[in-house]
Amino acid sequence: MIIEAILKINPNAEVTVRGEDINTIEWHNGTTPIPVADIEAKMVELQAEYDAEEWKRNRQAEYPTIDDCIHALLDGGDTLTELQAKRTATKTKYPKSGA
Amino acid sequence: MAITRIGGANAITGTIPTSVAPGQGKILQVVRSFNPNFPSALTSSSSYVATGIQASITPTASGNLIIVDFSSSMNNTAGVGTAIMYLKVGSGSIAELPGITNGQYQVGYAASNHNRYAPHCFGGSYTATSTDVLLFEPYMKASSSTYGVAHSNSSTSLTLTEVKV
């Protein structure tokens, strides 16, 4: 998470992070060090973004597979209706954040 | 000394070499650095940086062979990265293990869309030129995003074996 936060602040940063220790960051090849407080703030922001998309990850885990979708589209009828019902149930189970 | 196998339908003859020095090929010492839970080291550096995985050995005699074996159970890359083996002799500066040309993938190459989390391994050797302590360490660099020769909680081992020559 530390190095991801650093690269979000400076995509060209050349840096090494060992053991997820924010106090022993190595800056390489002329990269200007970023203050620890700024990195920590960005980490909080990234974590919030990740948490806010939990609904999406949950839906993806429970949605019918692509194979199921293809079969339903080709078969139509009840198969397609049942698949759409499953998708709707999953969406209801995991509403979008803030929805 | 000539030898002859007798009593068989296909008798064989040969000569036992006499030029082999006593003890030649004998393993003199083994040094092994094993970490069952690597603590993670990630880099975005475009030049090689230390992985922190080290092992040292002091050869008993110049000319002996040092066999260098490294393994990581799982790389960690979000982009593309490579690793190579470095060597420090005595108080000298650490540099790429000599004798390997065009070996930018000698320890490993990883790309997030091909072999993320795949193992890395290396089997090399070095002929000691003195009895100065030898320190071996894989170095790593990223050519895009981030790369680590070993994932956190993966296992790593670096084994050095001195063979009498």
Tab-separated table of C-alpha atoms in Angstrom:
chain	number	residue	atom	x	y	z
A	1	MET	CA	0.000	0.000	0.000
A	2	ILE	CA	2.876	2.399	0.772
A	3	ILE	CA	4.470	2.154	-2.653
A	4	GLU	CA	1.087	2.400	-4.362
A	5	ALA	CA	0.408	5.615	-2.447
A	6	ILE	CA	3.810	7.010	-3.423
A	7	LEU	CA	3.218	6.236	-7.088
A	8	LYS	CA	-0.211	7.840	-6.925
A	9	ILE	CA	1.430	11.041	-5.696
A	10	ASN	CA	4.372	10.820	-8.082
A	11	PRO	CA	3.948	8.233	-10.875
A	12	ASN	CA	7.628	8.594	-11.788
A	13	ALA	CA	8.968	8.028	-8.287
A	14	GLU	CA	11.765	5.473	-8.055
A	15	VAL	CA	11.618	4.015	-4.607
A	16	THR	CA	12.032	0.847	-2.561
A	17	VAL	CA	9.851	-0.068	0.401
A	18	ARG	CA	10.866	-2.915	2.689
A	19	GLY	CA	8.588	-4.690	5.113
A	20	GLU	CA	5.863	-2.077	4.596
A	21	ASP	CA	7.886	0.230	6.843
A	22	ILE	CA	7.026	3.822	6.036
A	23	ASN	CA	9.994	5.136	7.994
A	24	THR	CA	12.720	3.405	5.975
A	25	ILE	CA	11.771	4.271	2.421
A	26	GLU	CA	14.686	4.347	-0.031
A	27	TRP	CA	14.491	6.999	-2.752
A	28	HIS	CA	16.424	6.307	-5.942
A	29	ASN	CA	17.780	8.089	-8.985
A	30	GLY	CA	17.113	11.614	-7.858
A	31	THR	CA	13.515	11.114	-6.776
A	32	THR	CA	12.463	13.875	-4.405
A	33	PRO	CA	11.332	12.278	-1.132
A	34	ILE	CA	7.671	12.704	-0.276
A	35	PRO	CA	6.841	13.583	3.323
A	36	VAL	CA	5.572	10.637	5.371
A	37	ALA	CA	2.421	12.568	6.315
A	38	ASP	CA	1.538	13.008	2.634
A	39	ILE	CA	2.039	9.304	1.976
A	40	GLU	CA	-0.103	8.375	4.952
A	41	ALA	CA	-2.864	10.713	3.788
A	42	LYS	CA	-2.798	9.161	0.324
A	43	MET	CA	-2.931	5.674	1.868
A	44	VAL	CA	-6.095	6.635	3.746
A	45	GLU	CA	-7.557	7.966	0.507
A	46	LEU	CA	-6.685	4.797	-1.422
A	47	GLN	CA	-8.114	2.599	1.305
A	48	ALA	CA	-11.343	4.607	1.215
A	49	GLU	CA	-11.523	4.184	-2.564
A	50	TYR	CA	-10.963	0.450	-2.193
A	51	ASP	CA	-13.594	0.108	0.523
A	52	ALA	CA	-16.087	2.130	-1.514
A	53	GLU	CA	-15.930	-0.440	-4.287
A	54	GLU	CA	-16.660	-3.445	-2.104
A	55	TRP	CA	-20.119	-3.717	-3.657
A	56	LYS	CA	-18.543	-4.134	-7.083
A	57	ARG	CA	-16.207	-6.904	-5.930
A	58	ASN	CA	-19.068	-8.682	-4.182
A	59	ARG	CA	-21.278	-8.496	-7.252
A	60	GLN	CA	-18.527	-9.789	-9.530
A	61	ALA	CA	-17.997	-12.750	-7.219
A	62	GLU	CA	-21.655	-13.764	-7.337
A	63	TYR	CA	-22.758	-12.813	-10.834
A	64	PRO	CA	-23.450	-15.680	-13.266
A	65	THR	CA	-20.429	-16.633	-15.317
A	66	ILE	CA	-19.880	-15.446	-18.871
A	67	ASP	CA	-20.638	-18.990	-20.040
A	68	ASP	CA	-23.967	-18.881	-18.199
A	69	CYS	CA	-24.749	-15.534	-19.823
A	70	ILE	CA	-23.955	-16.815	-23.306
A	71	HIS	CA	-26.121	-19.890	-22.827
A	72	ALA	CA	-28.975	-17.773	-21.470
A	73	LEU	CA	-28.775	-15.359	-24.379
A	74	LEU	CA	-28.761	-18.192	-26.896
A	75	ASP	CA	-31.451	-20.217	-25.161
A	76	GLY	CA	-33.670	-17.262	-24.268
A	77	GLY	CA	-36.989	-18.027	-22.582
A	78	ASP	CA	-36.962	-19.165	-18.976
A	79	THR	CA	-33.195	-19.597	-18.926
A	80	LEU	CA	-32.670	-15.942	-19.724
A	81	THR	CA	-35.390	-14.866	-17.313
A	82	GLU	CA	-33.819	-16.897	-14.508
A	83	LEU	CA	-30.383	-15.485	-15.222
A	84	GLN	CA	-31.686	-11.935	-15.170
A	85	ALA	CA	-33.404	-12.698	-11.872
A	86	LYS	CA	-30.093	-13.888	-10.424
A	87	ARG	CA	-28.375	-10.712	-11.562
A	88	THR	CA	-31.111	-8.564	-10.080
A	89	ALA	CA	-30.939	-10.458	-6.788
A	90	THR	CA	-27.182	-9.936	-6.633
A	91	LYS	CA	-27.569	-6.210	-7.335
A	92	THR	CA	-30.176	-5.950	-4.594
A	93	LYS	CA	-27.952	-7.853	-2.180
A	94	TYR	CA	-24.984	-5.549	-2.836
A	95	PRO	CA	-26.259	-2.038	-3.596
A	96	LYS	CA	-23.873	0.570	-4.922
A	97	SER	CA	-22.167	2.640	-2.246
A	98	GLY	CA	-24.311	5.624	-1.384
A	99	ALA	CA	-27.232	4.223	-3.346
B	1	MET	CA	45.496	-48.404	-12.536
B	2	ALA	CA	43.936	-50.625	-15.148
B	3	ILE	CA	40.729	-52.423	-14.294
B	4	THR	CA	39.003	-55.340	-15.907
B	5	ARG	CA	35.560	-56.643	-15.148
B	6	ILE	CA	35.672	-60.366	-15.385
B	7	GLY	CA	33.199	-63.170	-15.276
B	8	GLY	CA	30.587	-61.446	-17.375
B	9	ALA	CA	29.523	-61.933	-20.930
B	10	ASN	CA	30.463	-58.374	-21.745
B	11	ALA	CA	33.758	-57.806	-20.007
B	12	ILE	CA	34.853	-54.220	-19.783
B	13	THR	CA	38.213	-52.663	-19.272
B	14	GLY	CA	39.268	-49.183	-18.322
B	15	THR	CA	41.618	-47.004	-16.353
B	16	ILE	CA	40.964	-45.291	-13.078
B	17	PRO	CA	42.138	-41.707	-13.416
B	18	THR	CA	45.181	-40.931	-11.297
B	19	SER	CA	45.188	-37.186	-11.907
B	20	VAL	CA	42.328	-36.439	-9.505
B	21	ALA	CA	43.751	-34.694	-6.475
B	22	PRO	CA	42.735	-36.081	-3.132
B	23	GLY	CA	39.535	-34.453	-1.979
B	24	GLN	CA	38.745	-32.904	-5.336
B	25	GLY	CA	35.011	-32.415	-5.712
B	26	LYS	CA	34.493	-32.669	-1.967
B	27	ILE	CA	31.953	-30.335	-0.418
B	28	LEU	CA	33.807	-28.267	2.143
B	29	GLN	CA	31.017	-26.163	3.569
B	30	VAL	CA	27.420	-25.142	2.976
B	31	VAL	CA	25.853	-21.854	4.021
B	32	ARG	CA	22.109	-21.514	3.775
B	33	SER	CA	19.959	-18.470	4.363
B	34	PHE	CA	16.312	-19.480	4.522
B	35	ASN	CA	13.404	-17.198	5.289
B	36	PRO	CA	10.014	-18.904	5.609
B	37	ASN	CA	8.176	-15.572	5.765
B	38	PHE	CA	9.830	-12.969	3.601
B	39	PRO	CA	8.864	-9.510	4.892
B	40	SER	CA	8.291	-7.969	1.437
B	41	ALA	CA	10.495	-5.615	-0.537
B	42	LEU	CA	8.958	-3.713	-3.410
B	43	THR	CA	10.688	-1.349	-5.776
B	44	SER	CA	9.861	0.974	-8.614
B	45	SER	CA	13.535	1.695	-9.232
B	46	SER	CA	14.778	1.498	-12.811
B	47	SER	CA	18.247	0.584	-11.570
B	48	TYR	CA	19.098	-2.504	-9.554
B	49	VAL	CA	18.529	-2.282	-5.821
B	50	ALA	CA	19.216	-4.759	-3.039
B	51	THR	CA	16.558	-7.300	-2.142
B	52	GLY	CA	17.868	-7.768	1.383
B	53	ILE	CA	18.289	-11.505	0.825
B	54	GLN	CA	21.927	-12.230	1.595
B	55	ALA	CA	24.292	-15.067	2.341
B	56	SER	CA	28.034	-14.932	3.011
B	57	ILE	CA	30.756	-17.534	2.802
B	58	THR	CA	34.501	-17.433	3.362
B	59	PRO	CA	36.277	-19.778	0.936
B	60	THR	CA	38.865	-22.039	2.503
B	61	ALA	CA	41.119	-21.685	-0.532
B	62	SER	CA	41.440	-19.642	-3.675
B	63	GLY	CA	40.294	-21.537	-6.739
B	64	ASN	CA	37.505	-23.419	-5.014
B	65	LEU	CA	34.088	-23.394	-6.614
B	66	ILE	CA	31.184	-21.649	-4.896
B	67	ILE	CA	27.830	-22.952	-6.088
B	68	VAL	CA	25.072	-20.375	-5.658
B	69	ASP	CA	21.456	-21.499	-5.497
B	70	PHE	CA	18.571	-19.107	-4.943
B	71	SER	CA	14.835	-19.591	-4.910
B	72	SER	CA	11.787	-17.518	-4.165
B	73	SER	CA	8.461	-19.279	-3.928
B	74	MET	CA	6.536	-16.311	-5.311
B	75	ASN	CA	7.386	-13.026	-6.983
B	76	ASN	CA	5.317	-9.900	-6.497
B	77	THR	CA	4.870	-7.592	-9.427
B	78	ALA	CA	2.254	-5.085	-10.433
B	79	GLY	CA	4.134	-4.287	-13.629
B	80	VAL	CA	7.365	-5.737	-14.990
B	81	GLY	CA	10.596	-6.502	-13.169
B	82	THR	CA	13.799	-8.476	-13.314
B	83	ALA	CA	16.361	-9.748	-10.852
B	84	ILE	CA	20.001	-10.750	-11.120
B	85	MET	CA	22.640	-12.027	-8.699
B	86	TYR	CA	25.178	-9.668	-7.187
B	87	LEU	CA	28.453	-10.452	-5.437
B	88	LYS	CA	30.640	-8.534	-3.030
B	89	VAL	CA	34.197	-9.755	-2.508
B	90	GLY	CA	35.783	-8.758	0.794
B	91	SER	CA	35.509	-5.032	1.358
B	92	GLY	CA	34.994	-4.326	-2.337
B	93	SER	CA	31.862	-2.914	-3.834
B	94	ILE	CA	28.955	-5.140	-4.715
B	95	ALA	CA	28.458	-5.803	-8.444
B	96	GLU	CA	26.818	-8.211	-10.823
B	97	LEU	CA	28.088	-11.770	-10.488
B	98	PRO	CA	30.839	-12.073	-13.110
B	99	GLY	CA	30.800	-14.561	-15.924
B	100	ILE	CA	27.196	-14.080	-16.981
B	101	THR	CA	26.617	-11.981	-20.064
B	102	ASN	CA	23.261	-10.718	-21.226
B	103	GLY	CA	21.834	-12.205	-18.082
B	104	GLN	CA	19.217	-9.677	-17.193
B	105	TYR	CA	16.741	-12.456	-16.423
B	106	GLN	CA	19.205	-14.733	-14.631
B	107	VAL	CA	17.291	-14.801	-11.346
B	108	GLY	CA	13.897	-13.961	-12.703
B	109	TYR	CA	11.560	-11.944	-14.857
B	110	ALA	CA	8.003	-11.169	-13.924
B	111	ALA	CA	5.184	-9.363	-15.659
B	112	SER	CA	1.819	-8.829	-14.056
B	113	ASN	CA	-0.018	-10.087	-17.125
B	114	HIS	CA	2.103	-13.212	-17.585
B	115	ASN	CA	3.631	-14.713	-14.462
B	116	ARG	CA	2.680	-12.655	-11.458
B	117	TYR	CA	3.261	-14.684	-8.285
B	118	ALA	CA	5.352	-17.297	-10.128
B	119	PRO	CA	8.518	-18.598	-8.455
B	120	HIS	CA	12.030	-17.449	-9.259
B	121	CYS	CA	15.152	-19.579	-9.137
B	122	PHE	CA	18.844	-19.278	-9.898
B	123	GLY	CA	21.682	-21.792	-10.087
B	124	GLY	CA	25.085	-20.261	-10.658
B	125	SER	CA	28.658	-20.525	-9.528
B	126	TYR	CA	31.726	-18.472	-8.817
B	127	THR	CA	35.350	-19.502	-8.598
B	128	ALA	CA	36.973	-17.963	-5.566
B	129	THR	CA	40.024	-15.867	-6.354
B	130	SER	CA	40.983	-15.361	-2.718
B	131	THR	CA	39.865	-16.335	0.738
B	132	ASP	CA	38.083	-13.022	1.246
B	133	VAL	CA	34.514	-13.297	2.433
B	134	LEU	CA	31.969	-13.478	-0.386
B	135	LEU	CA	28.526	-11.938	-0.021
B	136	PHE	CA	25.835	-12.925	-2.508
B	137	GLU	CA	22.551	-11.068	-2.880
B	138	PRO	CA	19.910	-10.920	-5.618
B	139	TYR	CA	19.215	-7.405	-6.874
B	140	MET	CA	15.996	-6.287	-8.505
B	141	LYS	CA	14.605	-3.499	-10.629
B	142	ALA	CA	11.277	-2.558	-12.168
B	143	SER	CA	10.769	-1.478	-15.744
B	144	SER	CA	7.180	-0.521	-15.044
B	145	SER	CA	5.097	-0.066	-11.909
B	146	THR	CA	6.451	-2.146	-9.002
B	147	TYR	CA	8.293	-5.409	-8.602
B	148	GLY	CA	9.544	-7.596	-5.785
B	149	VAL	CA	11.654	-10.714	-6.175
B	150	ALA	CA	9.632	-12.236	-3.349
B	151	HIS	CA	6.117	-11.616	-2.115
B	152	SER	CA	5.472	-10.961	1.535
B	153	ASN	CA	5.025	-14.282	3.310
B	154	SER	CA	6.657	-16.191	0.472
B	155	SER	CA	9.725	-18.258	1.288
B	156	THR	CA	13.219	-17.552	0.042
B	157	SER	CA	16.445	-19.493	0.232
B	158	LEU	CA	19.989	-18.662	-0.750
B	159	THR	CA	22.444	-21.536	-0.485
B	160	LEU	CA	26.192	-21.332	-0.978
B	161	THR	CA	28.225	-24.516	-1.344
B	162	GLU	CA	32.031	-24.546	-1.448
B	163	VAL	CA	33.496	-27.376	-3.493
B	164	LYS	CA	37.188	-28.248	-3.462
B	165	VAL	CA	38.716	-27.974	-6.912
